[in-house]
mmCIF file with all atom_site columns, N, CA and C in Angstrom:
data_model
loop_
_atom_site.group_PDB
_atom_site.id
_atom_site.type_symbol
_atom_site.label_atom_id
_atom_site.label_alt_id
_atom_site.label_comp_id
_atom_site.label_asym_id
_atom_site.label_entity_id
_atom_site.label_seq_id
_atom_site.pdbx_PDB_ins_code
_atom_site.Cartn_x
_atom_site.Cartn_y
_atom_site.Cartn_z
_atom_site.occupancy
_atom_site.B_iso_or_equiv
_atom_site.pdbx_formal_charge
_atom_site.auth_seq_id
_atom_site.auth_comp_id
_atom_site.auth_asym_id
_atom_site.auth_atom_id
_atom_site.pdbx_PDB_model_num
ATOM 1   N N  . UNK A 1 1  ? -4.717  21.033  -6.928  1.00 0.00 ? 125 UNK A N  1
ATOM 2   C CA . UNK A 1 1  ? -4.270  19.890  -5.805  1.00 0.00 ? 125 UNK A CA 1
ATOM 3   C C  . UNK A 1 1  ? -5.330  18.826  -5.766  1.00 0.00 ? 125 UNK A C  1
ATOM 4   N N  . UNK A 1 2  ? -4.761  17.685  -5.693  1.00 0.00 ? 126 UNK A N  1
ATOM 5   C CA . UNK A 1 2  ? -5.612  16.407  -5.543  1.00 0.00 ? 126 UNK A CA 1
ATOM 6   C C  . UNK A 1 2  ? -6.148  16.387  -4.252  1.00 0.00 ? 126 UNK A C  1
ATOM 7   N N  . UNK A 1 3  ? -7.215  15.475  -4.021  1.00 0.00 ? 127 UNK A N  1
ATOM 8   C CA . UNK A 1 3  ? -8.024  15.302  -3.024  1.00 0.00 ? 127 UNK A CA 1
ATOM 9   C C  . UNK A 1 3  ? -7.266  14.056  -2.091  1.00 0.00 ? 127 UNK A C  1
ATOM 10  N N  . UNK A 1 4  ? -6.072  14.443  -1.586  1.00 0.00 ? 128 UNK A N  1
ATOM 11  C CA . UNK A 1 4  ? -5.261  13.411  -0.873  1.00 0.00 ? 128 UNK A CA 1
ATOM 12  C C  . UNK A 1 4  ? -4.797  14.047  0.468   1.00 0.00 ? 128 UNK A C  1
ATOM 13  N N  . UNK A 1 5  ? -4.559  13.334  1.515   1.00 0.00 ? 129 UNK A N  1
ATOM 14  C CA . UNK A 1 5  ? -4.091  13.561  2.714   1.00 0.00 ? 129 UNK A CA 1
ATOM 15  C C  . UNK A 1 5  ? -2.665  13.344  2.796   1.00 0.00 ? 129 UNK A C  1
ATOM 16  N N  . UNK A 1 6  ? -1.620  13.995  3.286   1.00 0.00 ? 130 UNK A N  1
ATOM 17  C CA . UNK A 1 6  ? -0.526  13.679  3.515   1.00 0.00 ? 130 UNK A CA 1
ATOM 18  C C  . UNK A 1 6  ? -0.144  12.826  4.908   1.00 0.00 ? 130 UNK A C  1
ATOM 19  N N  . UNK A 1 7  ? 0.638   12.045  4.836   1.00 0.00 ? 131 UNK A N  1
ATOM 20  C CA . UNK A 1 7  ? 0.832   11.155  5.963   1.00 0.00 ? 131 UNK A CA 1
ATOM 21  C C  . UNK A 1 7  ? 2.542   11.005  6.004   1.00 0.00 ? 131 UNK A C  1
ATOM 22  N N  . UNK A 1 8  ? 3.084   10.850  7.194   1.00 0.00 ? 132 UNK A N  1
ATOM 23  C CA . UNK A 1 8  ? 4.334   10.480  7.446   1.00 0.00 ? 132 UNK A CA 1
ATOM 24  C C  . UNK A 1 8  ? 4.592   9.055   7.959   1.00 0.00 ? 132 UNK A C  1
ATOM 25  N N  . UNK A 1 9  ? 5.443   8.200   7.253   1.00 0.00 ? 133 UNK A N  1
ATOM 26  C CA . UNK A 1 9  ? 5.715   6.937   7.862   1.00 0.00 ? 133 UNK A CA 1
ATOM 27  C C  . UNK A 1 9  ? 7.108   6.625   8.010   1.00 0.00 ? 133 UNK A C  1
ATOM 28  N N  . UNK A 1 10 ? 7.543   5.757   8.793   1.00 0.00 ? 134 UNK A N  1
ATOM 29  C CA . UNK A 1 10 ? 8.914   5.213   9.348   1.00 0.00 ? 134 UNK A CA 1
ATOM 30  C C  . UNK A 1 10 ? 8.963   3.800   8.466   1.00 0.00 ? 134 UNK A C  1
ATOM 31  N N  . UNK A 1 11 ? 9.951   3.600   7.786   1.00 0.00 ? 135 UNK A N  1
ATOM 32  C CA . UNK A 1 11 ? 9.960   2.167   7.387   1.00 0.00 ? 135 UNK A CA 1
ATOM 33  C C  . UNK A 1 11 ? 11.590  1.815   7.461   1.00 0.00 ? 135 UNK A C  1
ATOM 34  N N  . UNK A 1 12 ? 11.651  0.471   7.472   1.00 0.00 ? 136 UNK A N  1
ATOM 35  C CA . UNK A 1 12 ? 12.968  -0.121  7.677   1.00 0.00 ? 136 UNK A CA 1
ATOM 36  C C  . UNK A 1 12 ? 13.965  0.110   6.522   1.00 0.00 ? 136 UNK A C  1
ATOM 37  N N  . UNK A 1 13 ? 15.111  0.110   6.711   1.00 0.00 ? 137 UNK A N  1
ATOM 38  C CA . UNK A 1 13 ? 16.081  0.242   5.623   1.00 0.00 ? 137 UNK A CA 1
ATOM 39  C C  . UNK A 1 13 ? 15.821  -0.872  4.425   1.00 0.00 ? 137 UNK A C  1
ATOM 40  N N  . UNK A 1 14 ? 15.555  -2.003  4.962   1.00 0.00 ? 138 UNK A N  1
ATOM 41  C CA . UNK A 1 14 ? 15.237  -3.055  3.825   1.00 0.00 ? 138 UNK A CA 1
ATOM 42  C C  . UNK A 1 14 ? 13.973  -2.519  2.891   1.00 0.00 ? 138 UNK A C  1
ATOM 43  N N  . UNK A 1 15 ? 13.049  -2.022  3.544   1.00 0.00 ? 139 UNK A N  1
ATOM 44  C CA . UNK A 1 15 ? 11.807  -1.578  2.826   1.00 0.00 ? 139 UNK A CA 1
ATOM 45  C C  . UNK A 1 15 ? 12.193  -0.211  1.862   1.00 0.00 ? 139 UNK A C  1
ATOM 46  N N  . UNK A 1 16 ? 12.994  0.503   2.506   1.00 0.00 ? 140 UNK A N  1
ATOM 47  C CA . UNK A 1 16 ? 13.597  1.686   1.837   1.00 0.00 ? 140 UNK A CA 1
ATOM 48  C C  . UNK A 1 16 ? 14.431  1.341   0.481   1.00 0.00 ? 140 UNK A C  1
ATOM 49  N N  . UNK A 1 17 ? 15.143  0.335   0.666   1.00 0.00 ? 141 UNK A N  1
ATOM 50  C CA . UNK A 1 17 ? 15.842  -0.080  -0.443  1.00 0.00 ? 141 UNK A CA 1
ATOM 51  C C  . UNK A 1 17 ? 14.955  -0.750  -1.612  1.00 0.00 ? 141 UNK A C  1
ATOM 52  N N  . UNK A 1 18 ? 14.088  -1.572  -1.141  1.00 0.00 ? 142 UNK A N  1
ATOM 53  C CA . UNK A 1 18 ? 12.927  -2.192  -2.026  1.00 0.00 ? 142 UNK A CA 1
ATOM 54  C C  . UNK A 1 18 ? 12.328  -1.059  -2.700  1.00 0.00 ? 142 UNK A C  1
ATOM 55  N N  . UNK A 1 19 ? 11.941  -0.050  -1.979  1.00 0.00 ? 143 UNK A N  1
ATOM 56  C CA . UNK A 1 19 ? 11.191  1.191   -2.559  1.00 0.00 ? 143 UNK A CA 1
ATOM 57  C C  . UNK A 1 19 ? 11.834  1.756   -3.741  1.00 0.00 ? 143 UNK A C  1
ATOM 58  N N  . UNK A 1 20 ? 13.188  2.026   -3.282  1.00 0.00 ? 144 UNK A N  1
ATOM 59  C CA . UNK A 1 20 ? 14.195  2.809   -4.315  1.00 0.00 ? 144 UNK A CA 1
ATOM 60  C C  . UNK A 1 20 ? 14.381  1.878   -5.563  1.00 0.00 ? 144 UNK A C  1
ATOM 61  N N  . UNK A 1 21 ? 14.312  0.444   -5.472  1.00 0.00 ? 145 UNK A N  1
ATOM 62  C CA . UNK A 1 21 ? 14.215  -0.322  -6.636  1.00 0.00 ? 145 UNK A CA 1
ATOM 63  C C  . UNK A 1 21 ? 13.088  -0.276  -7.475  1.00 0.00 ? 145 UNK A C  1
ATOM 64  N N  . UNK A 1 22 ? 11.973  -0.149  -6.924  1.00 0.00 ? 146 UNK A N  1
ATOM 65  C CA . UNK A 1 22 ? 10.797  -0.195  -7.696  1.00 0.00 ? 146 UNK A CA 1
ATOM 66  C C  . UNK A 1 22 ? 9.935   1.125   -7.904  1.00 0.00 ? 146 UNK A C  1
ATOM 67  N N  . UNK A 1 23 ? 10.269  2.022   -7.255  1.00 0.00 ? 147 UNK A N  1
ATOM 68  C CA . UNK A 1 23 ? 9.644   3.343   -7.298  1.00 0.00 ? 147 UNK A CA 1
ATOM 69  C C  . UNK A 1 23 ? 10.570  4.424   -8.010  1.00 0.00 ? 147 UNK A C  1
ATOM 70  N N  . UNK A 1 24 ? 9.960   5.160   -8.910  1.00 0.00 ? 148 UNK A N  1
ATOM 71  C CA . UNK A 1 24 ? 10.822  6.362   -9.494  1.00 0.00 ? 148 UNK A CA 1
ATOM 72  C C  . UNK A 1 24 ? 10.509  6.279   -11.054 1.00 0.00 ? 148 UNK A C  1
ATOM 73  N N  . UNK A 1 25 ? 11.276  7.223   -11.677 1.00 0.00 ? 149 UNK A N  1
ATOM 74  C CA . UNK A 1 25 ? 11.054  7.477   -13.116 1.00 0.00 ? 149 UNK A CA 1
ATOM 75  C C  . UNK A 1 25 ? 11.434  6.040   -13.873 1.00 0.00 ? 149 UNK A C  1
ATOM 76  N N  . UNK A 1 26 ? 10.449  5.574   -14.750 1.00 0.00 ? 150 UNK A N  1
ATOM 77  C CA . UNK A 1 26 ? 10.611  4.607   -15.539 1.00 0.00 ? 150 UNK A CA 1
ATOM 78  C C  . UNK A 1 26 ? 10.688  3.239   -14.761 1.00 0.00 ? 150 UNK A C  1
ATOM 79  N N  . UNK A 1 27 ? 9.897   3.192   -13.624 1.00 0.00 ? 151 UNK A N  1
ATOM 80  C CA . UNK A 1 27 ? 9.927   2.122   -12.939 1.00 0.00 ? 151 UNK A CA 1
ATOM 81  C C  . UNK A 1 27 ? 8.594   1.563   -12.560 1.00 0.00 ? 151 UNK A C  1
ATOM 82  N N  . UNK A 1 28 ? 8.394   0.470   -11.728 1.00 0.00 ? 152 UNK A N  1
ATOM 83  C CA . UNK A 1 28 ? 6.961   -0.206  -11.619 1.00 0.00 ? 152 UNK A CA 1
ATOM 84  C C  . UNK A 1 28 ? 6.056   1.017   -10.873 1.00 0.00 ? 152 UNK A C  1
ATOM 85  N N  . UNK A 1 29 ? 6.550   1.765   -10.150 1.00 0.00 ? 153 UNK A N  1
ATOM 86  C CA . UNK A 1 29 ? 5.639   2.695   -9.368  1.00 0.00 ? 153 UNK A CA 1
ATOM 87  C C  . UNK A 1 29 ? 6.207   4.018   -9.885  1.00 0.00 ? 153 UNK A C  1
ATOM 88  N N  . UNK A 1 30 ? 5.538   5.116   -10.011 1.00 0.00 ? 154 UNK A N  1
ATOM 89  C CA . UNK A 1 30 ? 5.848   6.364   -10.464 1.00 0.00 ? 154 UNK A CA 1
ATOM 90  C C  . UNK A 1 30 ? 6.673   7.068   -9.247  1.00 0.00 ? 154 UNK A C  1
ATOM 91  N N  . UNK A 1 31 ? 6.163   6.798   -7.898  1.00 0.00 ? 155 UNK A N  1
ATOM 92  C CA . UNK A 1 31 ? 6.811   7.463   -6.930  1.00 0.00 ? 155 UNK A CA 1
ATOM 93  C C  . UNK A 1 31 ? 6.606   6.731   -5.674  1.00 0.00 ? 155 UNK A C  1
ATOM 94  N N  . UNK A 1 32 ? 7.206   7.035   -4.496  1.00 0.00 ? 156 UNK A N  1
ATOM 95  C CA . UNK A 1 32 ? 6.965   6.313   -3.128  1.00 0.00 ? 156 UNK A CA 1
ATOM 96  C C  . UNK A 1 32 ? 5.504   6.445   -2.878  1.00 0.00 ? 156 UNK A C  1
ATOM 97  N N  . UNK A 1 33 ? 4.788   7.443   -3.201  1.00 0.00 ? 157 UNK A N  1
ATOM 98  C CA . UNK A 1 33 ? 3.487   7.762   -2.839  1.00 0.00 ? 157 UNK A CA 1
ATOM 99  C C  . UNK A 1 33 ? 2.654   6.867   -3.602  1.00 0.00 ? 157 UNK A C  1
ATOM 100 N N  . UNK A 1 34 ? 2.984   6.685   -4.922  1.00 0.00 ? 158 UNK A N  1
ATOM 101 C CA . UNK A 1 34 ? 2.010   5.662   -5.620  1.00 0.00 ? 158 UNK A CA 1
ATOM 102 C C  . UNK A 1 34 ? 2.147   4.230   -5.066  1.00 0.00 ? 158 UNK A C  1
ATOM 103 N N  . UNK A 1 35 ? 3.543   3.859   -4.832  1.00 0.00 ? 159 UNK A N  1
ATOM 104 C CA . UNK A 1 35 ? 3.681   2.502   -4.338  1.00 0.00 ? 159 UNK A CA 1
ATOM 105 C C  . UNK A 1 35 ? 2.984   2.472   -3.000  1.00 0.00 ? 159 UNK A C  1
ATOM 106 N N  . UNK A 1 36 ? 2.878   3.308   -1.980  1.00 0.00 ? 160 UNK A N  1
ATOM 107 C CA . UNK A 1 36 ? 2.291   3.085   -0.673  1.00 0.00 ? 160 UNK A CA 1
ATOM 108 C C  . UNK A 1 36 ? 0.603   3.102   -1.009  1.00 0.00 ? 160 UNK A C  1
ATOM 109 N N  . UNK A 1 37 ? 0.192   3.713   -1.914  1.00 0.00 ? 161 UNK A N  1
ATOM 110 C CA . UNK A 1 37 ? -1.241  3.867   -2.296  1.00 0.00 ? 161 UNK A CA 1
ATOM 111 C C  . UNK A 1 37 ? -1.689  2.356   -2.712  1.00 0.00 ? 161 UNK A C  1
ATOM 112 N N  . UNK A 1 38 ? -0.788  1.929   -3.616  1.00 0.00 ? 162 UNK A N  1
ATOM 113 C CA . UNK A 1 38 ? -1.220  0.564   -4.226  1.00 0.00 ? 162 UNK A CA 1
ATOM 114 C C  . UNK A 1 38 ? -1.059  -0.424  -2.883  1.00 0.00 ? 162 UNK A C  1
ATOM 115 N N  . UNK A 1 39 ? 0.125   -0.425  -2.332  1.00 0.00 ? 163 UNK A N  1
ATOM 116 C CA . UNK A 1 39 ? 0.125   -1.388  -1.093  1.00 0.00 ? 163 UNK A CA 1
ATOM 117 C C  . UNK A 1 39 ? -1.023  -1.382  -0.143  1.00 0.00 ? 163 UNK A C  1
ATOM 118 N N  . UNK A 1 40 ? -1.182  -0.142  0.283   1.00 0.00 ? 164 UNK A N  1
ATOM 119 C CA . UNK A 1 40 ? -2.274  0.034   1.220   1.00 0.00 ? 164 UNK A CA 1
ATOM 120 C C  . UNK A 1 40 ? -3.713  -0.359  0.759   1.00 0.00 ? 164 UNK A C  1
ATOM 121 N N  . UNK A 1 41 ? -3.941  -0.064  -0.512  1.00 0.00 ? 165 UNK A N  1
ATOM 122 C CA . UNK A 1 41 ? -5.271  -0.620  -1.127  1.00 0.00 ? 165 UNK A CA 1
ATOM 123 C C  . UNK A 1 41 ? -5.224  -2.085  -1.040  1.00 0.00 ? 165 UNK A C  1
ATOM 124 N N  . UNK A 1 42 ? -4.165  -2.659  -1.593  1.00 0.00 ? 166 UNK A N  1
ATOM 125 C CA . UNK A 1 42 ? -4.183  -4.247  -1.681  1.00 0.00 ? 166 UNK A CA 1
ATOM 126 C C  . UNK A 1 42 ? -4.332  -4.846  -0.096  1.00 0.00 ? 166 UNK A C  1
ATOM 127 N N  . UNK A 1 43 ? -3.726  -4.062  0.700   1.00 0.00 ? 167 UNK A N  1
ATOM 128 C CA . UNK A 1 43 ? -3.884  -4.607  2.007   1.00 0.00 ? 167 UNK A CA 1
ATOM 129 C C  . UNK A 1 43 ? -5.235  -4.519  2.692   1.00 0.00 ? 167 UNK A C  1
ATOM 130 N N  . UNK A 1 44 ? -5.885  -3.475  2.503   1.00 0.00 ? 168 UNK A N  1
ATOM 131 C CA . UNK A 1 44 ? -7.139  -3.158  2.755   1.00 0.00 ? 168 UNK A CA 1
ATOM 132 C C  . UNK A 1 44 ? -8.220  -4.106  2.302   1.00 0.00 ? 168 UNK A C  1
ATOM 133 N N  . UNK A 1 45 ? -8.087  -4.301  1.137   1.00 0.00 ? 169 UNK A N  1
ATOM 134 C CA . UNK A 1 45 ? -8.986  -5.302  0.259   1.00 0.00 ? 169 UNK A CA 1
ATOM 135 C C  . UNK A 1 45 ? -8.773  -6.638  0.798   1.00 0.00 ? 169 UNK A C  1
ATOM 136 N N  . UNK A 1 46 ? -7.630  -7.115  1.154   1.00 0.00 ? 170 UNK A N  1
ATOM 137 C CA . UNK A 1 46 ? -7.413  -8.331  1.591   1.00 0.00 ? 170 UNK A CA 1
ATOM 138 C C  . UNK A 1 46 ? -8.000  -8.584  3.065   1.00 0.00 ? 170 UNK A C  1
ATOM 139 N N  . UNK A 1 47 ? -7.797  -7.539  3.787   1.00 0.00 ? 171 UNK A N  1
ATOM 140 C CA . UNK A 1 47 ? -8.449  -7.592  5.140   1.00 0.00 ? 171 UNK A CA 1
ATOM 141 C C  . UNK A 1 47 ? -9.917  -7.528  5.066   1.00 0.00 ? 171 UNK A C  1
ATOM 142 N N  . UNK A 1 48 ? -10.536 -6.677  4.234   1.00 0.00 ? 172 UNK A N  1
ATOM 143 C CA . UNK A 1 48 ? -11.921 -6.791  4.146   1.00 0.00 ? 172 UNK A CA 1
ATOM 144 C C  . UNK A 1 48 ? -12.424 -8.121  3.690   1.00 0.00 ? 172 UNK A C  1
ATOM 145 N N  . UNK A 1 49 ? -11.814 -8.711  2.616   1.00 0.00 ? 173 UNK A N  1
ATOM 146 C CA . UNK A 1 49 ? -12.218 -10.013 2.185   1.00 0.00 ? 173 UNK A CA 1
ATOM 147 C C  . UNK A 1 49 ? -12.193 -11.036 3.266   1.00 0.00 ? 173 UNK A C  1
ATOM 148 N N  . UNK A 1 50 ? -11.065 -11.037 4.254   1.00 0.00 ? 174 UNK A N  1
ATOM 149 C CA . UNK A 1 50 ? -11.068 -11.926 5.328   1.00 0.00 ? 174 UNK A CA 1
ATOM 150 C C  . UNK A 1 50 ? -12.099 -11.657 6.384   1.00 0.00 ? 174 UNK A C  1
ATOM 151 N N  . UNK A 1 51 ? -12.452 -10.228 6.667   1.00 0.00 ? 175 UNK A N  1
ATOM 152 C CA . UNK A 1 51 ? -13.490 -10.223 7.561   1.00 0.00 ? 175 UNK A CA 1
ATOM 153 C C  . UNK A 1 51 ? -14.835 -10.606 6.811   1.00 0.00 ? 175 UNK A C  1
ATOM 154 N N  . UNK A 1 52 ? -15.050 -10.451 5.602   1.00 0.00 ? 176 UNK A N  1
ATOM 155 C CA . UNK A 1 52 ? -16.281 -11.015 5.182   1.00 0.00 ? 176 UNK A CA 1
ATOM 156 C C  . UNK A 1 52 ? -16.395 -12.376 5.207   1.00 0.00 ? 176 UNK A C  1
ATOM 157 N N  . UNK A 1 53 ? -15.203 -13.202 5.032   1.00 0.00 ? 177 UNK A N  1
ATOM 158 C CA . UNK A 1 53 ? -15.144 -14.612 5.133   1.00 0.00 ? 177 UNK A CA 1
ATOM 159 C C  . UNK A 1 53 ? -15.601 -15.058 6.477   1.00 0.00 ? 177 UNK A C  1
ATOM 160 N N  . UNK A 1 54 ? -15.117 -14.319 7.554   1.00 0.00 ? 178 UNK A N  1
ATOM 161 C CA . UNK A 1 54 ? -15.259 -14.634 8.971   1.00 0.00 ? 178 UNK A CA 1
ATOM 162 C C  . UNK A 1 54 ? -16.661 -14.453 9.145   1.00 0.00 ? 178 UNK A C  1
ATOM 163 N N  . UNK A 1 55 ? -17.197 -13.500 8.716   1.00 0.00 ? 179 UNK A N  1
ATOM 164 C CA . UNK A 1 55 ? -18.679 -13.001 9.045   1.00 0.00 ? 179 UNK A CA 1
ATOM 165 C C  . UNK A 1 55 ? -19.638 -14.269 8.451   1.00 0.00 ? 179 UNK A C  1
ATOM 166 N N  . UNK A 1 56 ? -19.300 -14.600 7.181   1.00 0.00 ? 180 UNK A N  1
ATOM 167 C CA . UNK A 1 56 ? -20.074 -15.594 6.561   1.00 0.00 ? 180 UNK A CA 1
ATOM 168 C C  . UNK A 1 56 ? -19.980 -16.971 7.297   1.00 0.00 ? 180 UNK A C  1
ATOM 169 N N  . UNK A 1 57 ? -18.690 -17.255 7.815   1.00 0.00 ? 181 UNK A N  1
ATOM 170 C CA . UNK A 1 57 ? -18.440 -18.676 8.420   1.00 0.00 ? 181 UNK A CA 1
ATOM 171 C C  . UNK A 1 57 ? -19.266 -18.455 9.773   1.00 0.00 ? 181 UNK A C  1
ATOM 172 N N  . UNK A 1 58 ? -19.676 -17.415 10.284  1.00 0.00 ? 182 UNK A N  1
ATOM 173 C CA . UNK A 1 58 ? -20.323 -17.264 11.697  1.00 0.00 ? 182 UNK A CA 1
ATOM 174 C C  . UNK A 1 58 ? -21.939 -17.494 11.608  1.00 0.00 ? 182 UNK A C  1
ATOM 175 N N  . UNK A 1 59 ? -22.186 -17.530 10.207  1.00 0.00 ? 183 UNK A N  1
ATOM 176 C CA . UNK A 1 59 ? -23.835 -17.652 10.114  1.00 0.00 ? 183 UNK A CA 1
ATOM 177 C C  . UNK A 1 59 ? -24.171 -18.917 10.284  1.00 0.00 ? 183 UNK A C  1
#
């Protein structure tokens, strides 16, 4: 078993339809879990970059 935690999320029908379009066999993402991992990783990288910029501008 991989070293991952399981979470449950609620998403809008719009996001569910987008997920169905891009996640699954022979699609951009192998699964909904894969898509969520990529999306959250990109979100947190963006947030951390913004926080770093804010800290640097306070100096």
